[in-house]
Coordinates of C-alpha atoms in Angstrom, one line a residue:
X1 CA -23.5 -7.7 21.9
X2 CA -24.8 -9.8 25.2
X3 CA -22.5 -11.1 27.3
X4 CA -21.3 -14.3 27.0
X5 CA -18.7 -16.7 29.6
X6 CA -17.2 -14.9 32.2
X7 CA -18.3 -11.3 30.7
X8 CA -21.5 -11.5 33.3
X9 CA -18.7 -10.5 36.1
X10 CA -18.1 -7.8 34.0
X11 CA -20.2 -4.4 34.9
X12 CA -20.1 -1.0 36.8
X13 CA -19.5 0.0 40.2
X14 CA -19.8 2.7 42.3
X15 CA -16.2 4.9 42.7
X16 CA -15.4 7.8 45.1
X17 CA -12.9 9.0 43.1
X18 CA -11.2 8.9 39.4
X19 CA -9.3 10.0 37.1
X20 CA -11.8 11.1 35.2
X21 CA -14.3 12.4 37.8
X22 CA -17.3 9.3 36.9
X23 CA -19.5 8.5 39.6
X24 CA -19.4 4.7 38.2
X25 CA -16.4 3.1 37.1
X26 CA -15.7 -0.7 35.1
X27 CA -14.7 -2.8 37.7
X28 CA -11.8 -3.8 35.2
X29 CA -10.6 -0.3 35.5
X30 CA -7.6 0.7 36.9
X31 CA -9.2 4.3 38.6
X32 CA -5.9 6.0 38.3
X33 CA -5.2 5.1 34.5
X34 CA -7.6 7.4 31.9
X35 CA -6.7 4.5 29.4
X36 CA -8.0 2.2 31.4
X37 CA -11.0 3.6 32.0
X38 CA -11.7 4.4 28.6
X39 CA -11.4 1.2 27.5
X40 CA -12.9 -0.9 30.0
X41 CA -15.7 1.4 29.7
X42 CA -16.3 0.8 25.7
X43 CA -15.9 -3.1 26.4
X44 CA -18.8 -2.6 28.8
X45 CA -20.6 -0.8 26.1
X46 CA -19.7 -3.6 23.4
X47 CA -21.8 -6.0 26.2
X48 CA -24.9 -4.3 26.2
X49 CA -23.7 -2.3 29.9
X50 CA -23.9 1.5 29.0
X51 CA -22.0 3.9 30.6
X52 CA -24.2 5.4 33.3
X53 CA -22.4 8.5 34.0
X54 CA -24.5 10.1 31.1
X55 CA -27.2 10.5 33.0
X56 CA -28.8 7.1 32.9
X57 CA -30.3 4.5 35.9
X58 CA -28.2 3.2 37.8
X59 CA -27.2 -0.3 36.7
X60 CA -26.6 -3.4 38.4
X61 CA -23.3 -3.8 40.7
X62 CA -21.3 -7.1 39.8
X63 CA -20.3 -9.2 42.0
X64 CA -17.8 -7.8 45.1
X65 CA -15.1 -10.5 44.4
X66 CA -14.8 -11.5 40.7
X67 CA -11.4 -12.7 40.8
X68 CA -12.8 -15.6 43.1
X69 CA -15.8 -16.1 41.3
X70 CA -13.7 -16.2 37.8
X71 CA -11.6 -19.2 39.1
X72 CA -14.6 -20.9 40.0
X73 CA -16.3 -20.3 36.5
X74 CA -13.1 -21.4 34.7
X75 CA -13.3 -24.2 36.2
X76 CA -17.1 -25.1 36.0
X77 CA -16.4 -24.3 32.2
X78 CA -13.9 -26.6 31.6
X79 CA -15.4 -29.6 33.7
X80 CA -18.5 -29.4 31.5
X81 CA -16.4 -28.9 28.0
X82 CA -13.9 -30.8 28.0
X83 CA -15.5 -34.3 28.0
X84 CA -18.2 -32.9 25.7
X85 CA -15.3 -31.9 23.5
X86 CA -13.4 -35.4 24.1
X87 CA -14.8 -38.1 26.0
X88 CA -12.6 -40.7 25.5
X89 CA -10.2 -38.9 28.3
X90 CA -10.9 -39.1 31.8
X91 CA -10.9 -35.3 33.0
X92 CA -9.9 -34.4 35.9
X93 CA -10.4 -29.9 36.8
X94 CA -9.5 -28.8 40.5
X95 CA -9.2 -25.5 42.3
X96 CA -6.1 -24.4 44.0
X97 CA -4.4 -27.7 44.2
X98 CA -0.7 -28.3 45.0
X99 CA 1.4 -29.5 41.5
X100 CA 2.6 -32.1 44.4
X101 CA -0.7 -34.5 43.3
X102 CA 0.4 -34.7 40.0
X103 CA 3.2 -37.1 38.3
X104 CA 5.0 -34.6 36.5
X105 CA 5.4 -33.0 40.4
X106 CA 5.1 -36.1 42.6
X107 CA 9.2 -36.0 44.1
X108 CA 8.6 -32.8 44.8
X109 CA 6.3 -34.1 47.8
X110 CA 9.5 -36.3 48.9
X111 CA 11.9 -33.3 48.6
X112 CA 9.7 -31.3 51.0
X113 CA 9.6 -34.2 53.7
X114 CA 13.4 -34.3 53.4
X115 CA 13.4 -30.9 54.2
X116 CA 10.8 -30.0 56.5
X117 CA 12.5 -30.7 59.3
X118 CA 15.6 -29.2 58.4
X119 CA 15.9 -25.5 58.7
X120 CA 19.1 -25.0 57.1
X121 CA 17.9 -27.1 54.2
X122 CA 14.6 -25.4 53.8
X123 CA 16.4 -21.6 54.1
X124 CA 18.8 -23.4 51.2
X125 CA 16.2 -24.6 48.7
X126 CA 13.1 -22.4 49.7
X127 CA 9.6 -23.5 49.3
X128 CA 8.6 -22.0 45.6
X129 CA 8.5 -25.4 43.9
X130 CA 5.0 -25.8 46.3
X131 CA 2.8 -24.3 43.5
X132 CA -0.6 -24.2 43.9
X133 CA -2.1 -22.6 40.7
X134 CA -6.0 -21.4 40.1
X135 CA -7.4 -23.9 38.4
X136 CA -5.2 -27.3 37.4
X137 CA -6.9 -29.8 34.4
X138 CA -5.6 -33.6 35.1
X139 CA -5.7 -36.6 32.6
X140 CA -6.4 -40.0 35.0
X141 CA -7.1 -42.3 31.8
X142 CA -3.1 -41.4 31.1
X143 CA -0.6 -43.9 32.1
X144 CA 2.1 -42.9 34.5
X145 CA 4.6 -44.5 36.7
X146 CA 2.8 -43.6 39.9
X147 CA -0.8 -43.5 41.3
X148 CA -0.5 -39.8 40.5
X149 CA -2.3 -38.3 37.6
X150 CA -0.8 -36.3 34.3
X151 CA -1.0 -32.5 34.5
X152 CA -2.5 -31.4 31.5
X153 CA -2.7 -27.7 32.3
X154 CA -1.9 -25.4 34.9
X155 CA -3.8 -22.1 34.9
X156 CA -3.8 -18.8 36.3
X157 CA -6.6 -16.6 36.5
X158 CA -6.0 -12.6 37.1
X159 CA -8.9 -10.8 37.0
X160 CA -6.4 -7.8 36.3
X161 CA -2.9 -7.6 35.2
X162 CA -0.3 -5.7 37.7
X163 CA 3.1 -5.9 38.2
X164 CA 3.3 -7.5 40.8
X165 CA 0.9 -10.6 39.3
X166 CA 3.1 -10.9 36.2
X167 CA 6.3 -12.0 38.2
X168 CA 4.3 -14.0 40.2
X169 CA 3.0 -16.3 37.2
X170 CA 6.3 -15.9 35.4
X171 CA 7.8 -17.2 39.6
X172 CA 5.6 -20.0 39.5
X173 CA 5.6 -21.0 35.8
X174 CA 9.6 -20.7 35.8
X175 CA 8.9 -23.4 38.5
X176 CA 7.4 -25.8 36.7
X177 CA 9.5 -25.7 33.8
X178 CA 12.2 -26.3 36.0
X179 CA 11.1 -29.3 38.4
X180 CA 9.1 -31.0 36.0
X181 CA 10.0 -34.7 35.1
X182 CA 8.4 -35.3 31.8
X183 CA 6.3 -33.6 29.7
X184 CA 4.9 -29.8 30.5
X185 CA 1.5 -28.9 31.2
X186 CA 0.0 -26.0 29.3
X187 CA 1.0 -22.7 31.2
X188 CA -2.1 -20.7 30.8
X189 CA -3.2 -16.9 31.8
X190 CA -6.6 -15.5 31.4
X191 CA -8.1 -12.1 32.7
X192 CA -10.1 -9.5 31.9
X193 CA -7.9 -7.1 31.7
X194 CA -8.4 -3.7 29.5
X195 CA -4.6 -2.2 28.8
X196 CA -3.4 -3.7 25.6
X197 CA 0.2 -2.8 27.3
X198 CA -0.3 -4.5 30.4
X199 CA -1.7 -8.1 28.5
X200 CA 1.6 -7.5 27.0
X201 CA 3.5 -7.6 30.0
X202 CA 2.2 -11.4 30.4
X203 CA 1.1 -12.2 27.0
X204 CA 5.0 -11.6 25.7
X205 CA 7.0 -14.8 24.7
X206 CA 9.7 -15.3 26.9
X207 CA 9.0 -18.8 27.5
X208 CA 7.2 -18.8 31.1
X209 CA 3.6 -18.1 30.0
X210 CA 1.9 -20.4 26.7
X211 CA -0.7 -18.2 26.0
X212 CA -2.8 -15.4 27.5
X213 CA -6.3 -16.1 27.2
X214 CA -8.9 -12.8 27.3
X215 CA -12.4 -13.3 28.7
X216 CA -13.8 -10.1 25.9
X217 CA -11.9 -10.7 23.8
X218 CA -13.8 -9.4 20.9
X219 CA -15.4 -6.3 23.1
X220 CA -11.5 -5.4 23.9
X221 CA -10.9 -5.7 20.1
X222 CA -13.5 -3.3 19.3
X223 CA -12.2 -1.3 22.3
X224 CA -9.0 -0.6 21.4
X225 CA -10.2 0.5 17.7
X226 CA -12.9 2.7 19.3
X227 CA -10.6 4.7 22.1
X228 CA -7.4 3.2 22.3
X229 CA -4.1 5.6 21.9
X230 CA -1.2 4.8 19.5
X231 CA 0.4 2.9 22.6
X232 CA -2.1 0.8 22.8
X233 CA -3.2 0.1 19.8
X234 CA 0.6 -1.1 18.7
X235 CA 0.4 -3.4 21.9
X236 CA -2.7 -4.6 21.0
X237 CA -1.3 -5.6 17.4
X238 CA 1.2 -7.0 18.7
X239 CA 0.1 -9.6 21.2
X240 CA -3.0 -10.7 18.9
X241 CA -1.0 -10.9 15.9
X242 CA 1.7 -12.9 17.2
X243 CA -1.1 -15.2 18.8
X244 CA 0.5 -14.2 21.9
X245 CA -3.3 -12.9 23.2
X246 CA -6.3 -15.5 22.2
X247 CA -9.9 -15.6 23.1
X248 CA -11.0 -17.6 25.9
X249 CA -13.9 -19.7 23.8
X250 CA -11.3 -20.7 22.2
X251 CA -9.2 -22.5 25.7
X252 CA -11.6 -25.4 26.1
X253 CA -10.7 -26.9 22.2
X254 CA -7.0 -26.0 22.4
X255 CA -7.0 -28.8 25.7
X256 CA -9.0 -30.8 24.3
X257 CA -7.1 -31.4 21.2
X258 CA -3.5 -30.9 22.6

């Protein structure tokens, strides 16, 4: 297999140390997790991206920041699909926007002026309604009672999953459920992420998170067959059969027709 969207920011880098002692590690891998390694290092191979610590050349570093550049690509991806995929809507795909823009979030802007001046208030409420998320896909063909357009989708790329990026997307997501005034945009995840267990951690149900979309899907598939353990194999069942884990080629058509 080649790689396809978002896999070219997949590849092998250079590691000082491991748990398993490899000169070159996926930069998916968490260095201290043998799992991890394992099976970033067979969805490499799936690509076409040998493992090099056999003794072959050196390959080719990826890119030093590939959370950054995944963002970025999301977005490119979606400006370009989308109106192939529908046309008749006016698309609208931003970076790092505040929900505040959109009409779903628009008071929000008014609650924060009420406040700002207002220390007492601002300690009261807090700022976490002031979302910003990765990428944000707006309708402006869709009527709405203010100059503001519809958020369609809010998503949030992780190039990995850790703990600490799960409550924040569950945070922020609880958010928008909450303050929203009228209908919710899709709450999206995707990453390239190689434990089965941790994609479970996100791709669960418990309401905050729509659907977890991988970026190798198929690669992690074969993966987790090849090299995963019992552990994560069971998580891996799990998310995909419950539809809780999805491949990313398939993002662009679920917006498009939703």
């Amino acid at each position: 297999m080649g790689m396809t969207f978002g896999t070219d920011l997949l590849g092998w880098k250079r590691s000082r140390k491991n748990k398993l002692g490899w000169q070159w590690v996926p930069n998916t891998a968490d260095t201290d997790n043998v799992s991890s390694l394992r099976l970033s290092a067979a969805v490499l191979e799936y690509l076409s991206a040998p493992n090099p610590n056999g003794g072959a050349s050196d390959p080719v570093e990826p890119p030093g920041n590939p959370g950054v550049l995944l963002e970025t690509q999301v977005a490119a991806d979606l400006a370009t699909e989308l109106p192939r995929l529908d046309p008749l809507r006016k698309w609208e795909i931003r970076k790092g926007q505040s929900i505040v823009n959109y009409a779903q979030y628009q008071h929000l802007a008014a609650m924060d002026r009420a406040i700002a001046n207002d220390p007492n208030l601002r300690v009261t409420l807090g700022t976490d309604y002031l979302i910003k998320p990765d990428v944000l896909v707006g309708l402006l063909s869709t009527p709405t009672a203010t100059e503001h357009p519809w958020l369609h989708a809010a998503l949030a790329c992780k190039w990995t999953i850790r703990s600490d990026r799960v409550q924040n997307i569950r945070h922020e997501n609880g958010n928008m459920i909450r303050h929203r005034r009228g209908r919710l945009p899709h709450l999206v995840t995707i990453t390239a992420e190689p434990l089965p267990t941790r994609l479970a951690s996100i791709a669960r149900g418990t309401g905050e998170v729509d659907a977890t979309y991988h970026l190798a899907y198929p690669a992690m598939a074969h993966a987790v067959a090849a090299v995963g353990t019992g552990e994560q194999r069971d998580a891996w069942a799990e998310v995909t059969e419950q539809g809780r884990l999805l491949d990313y080629t398939q993002l662009a058509a679920s917006l498009a027709t939703w």
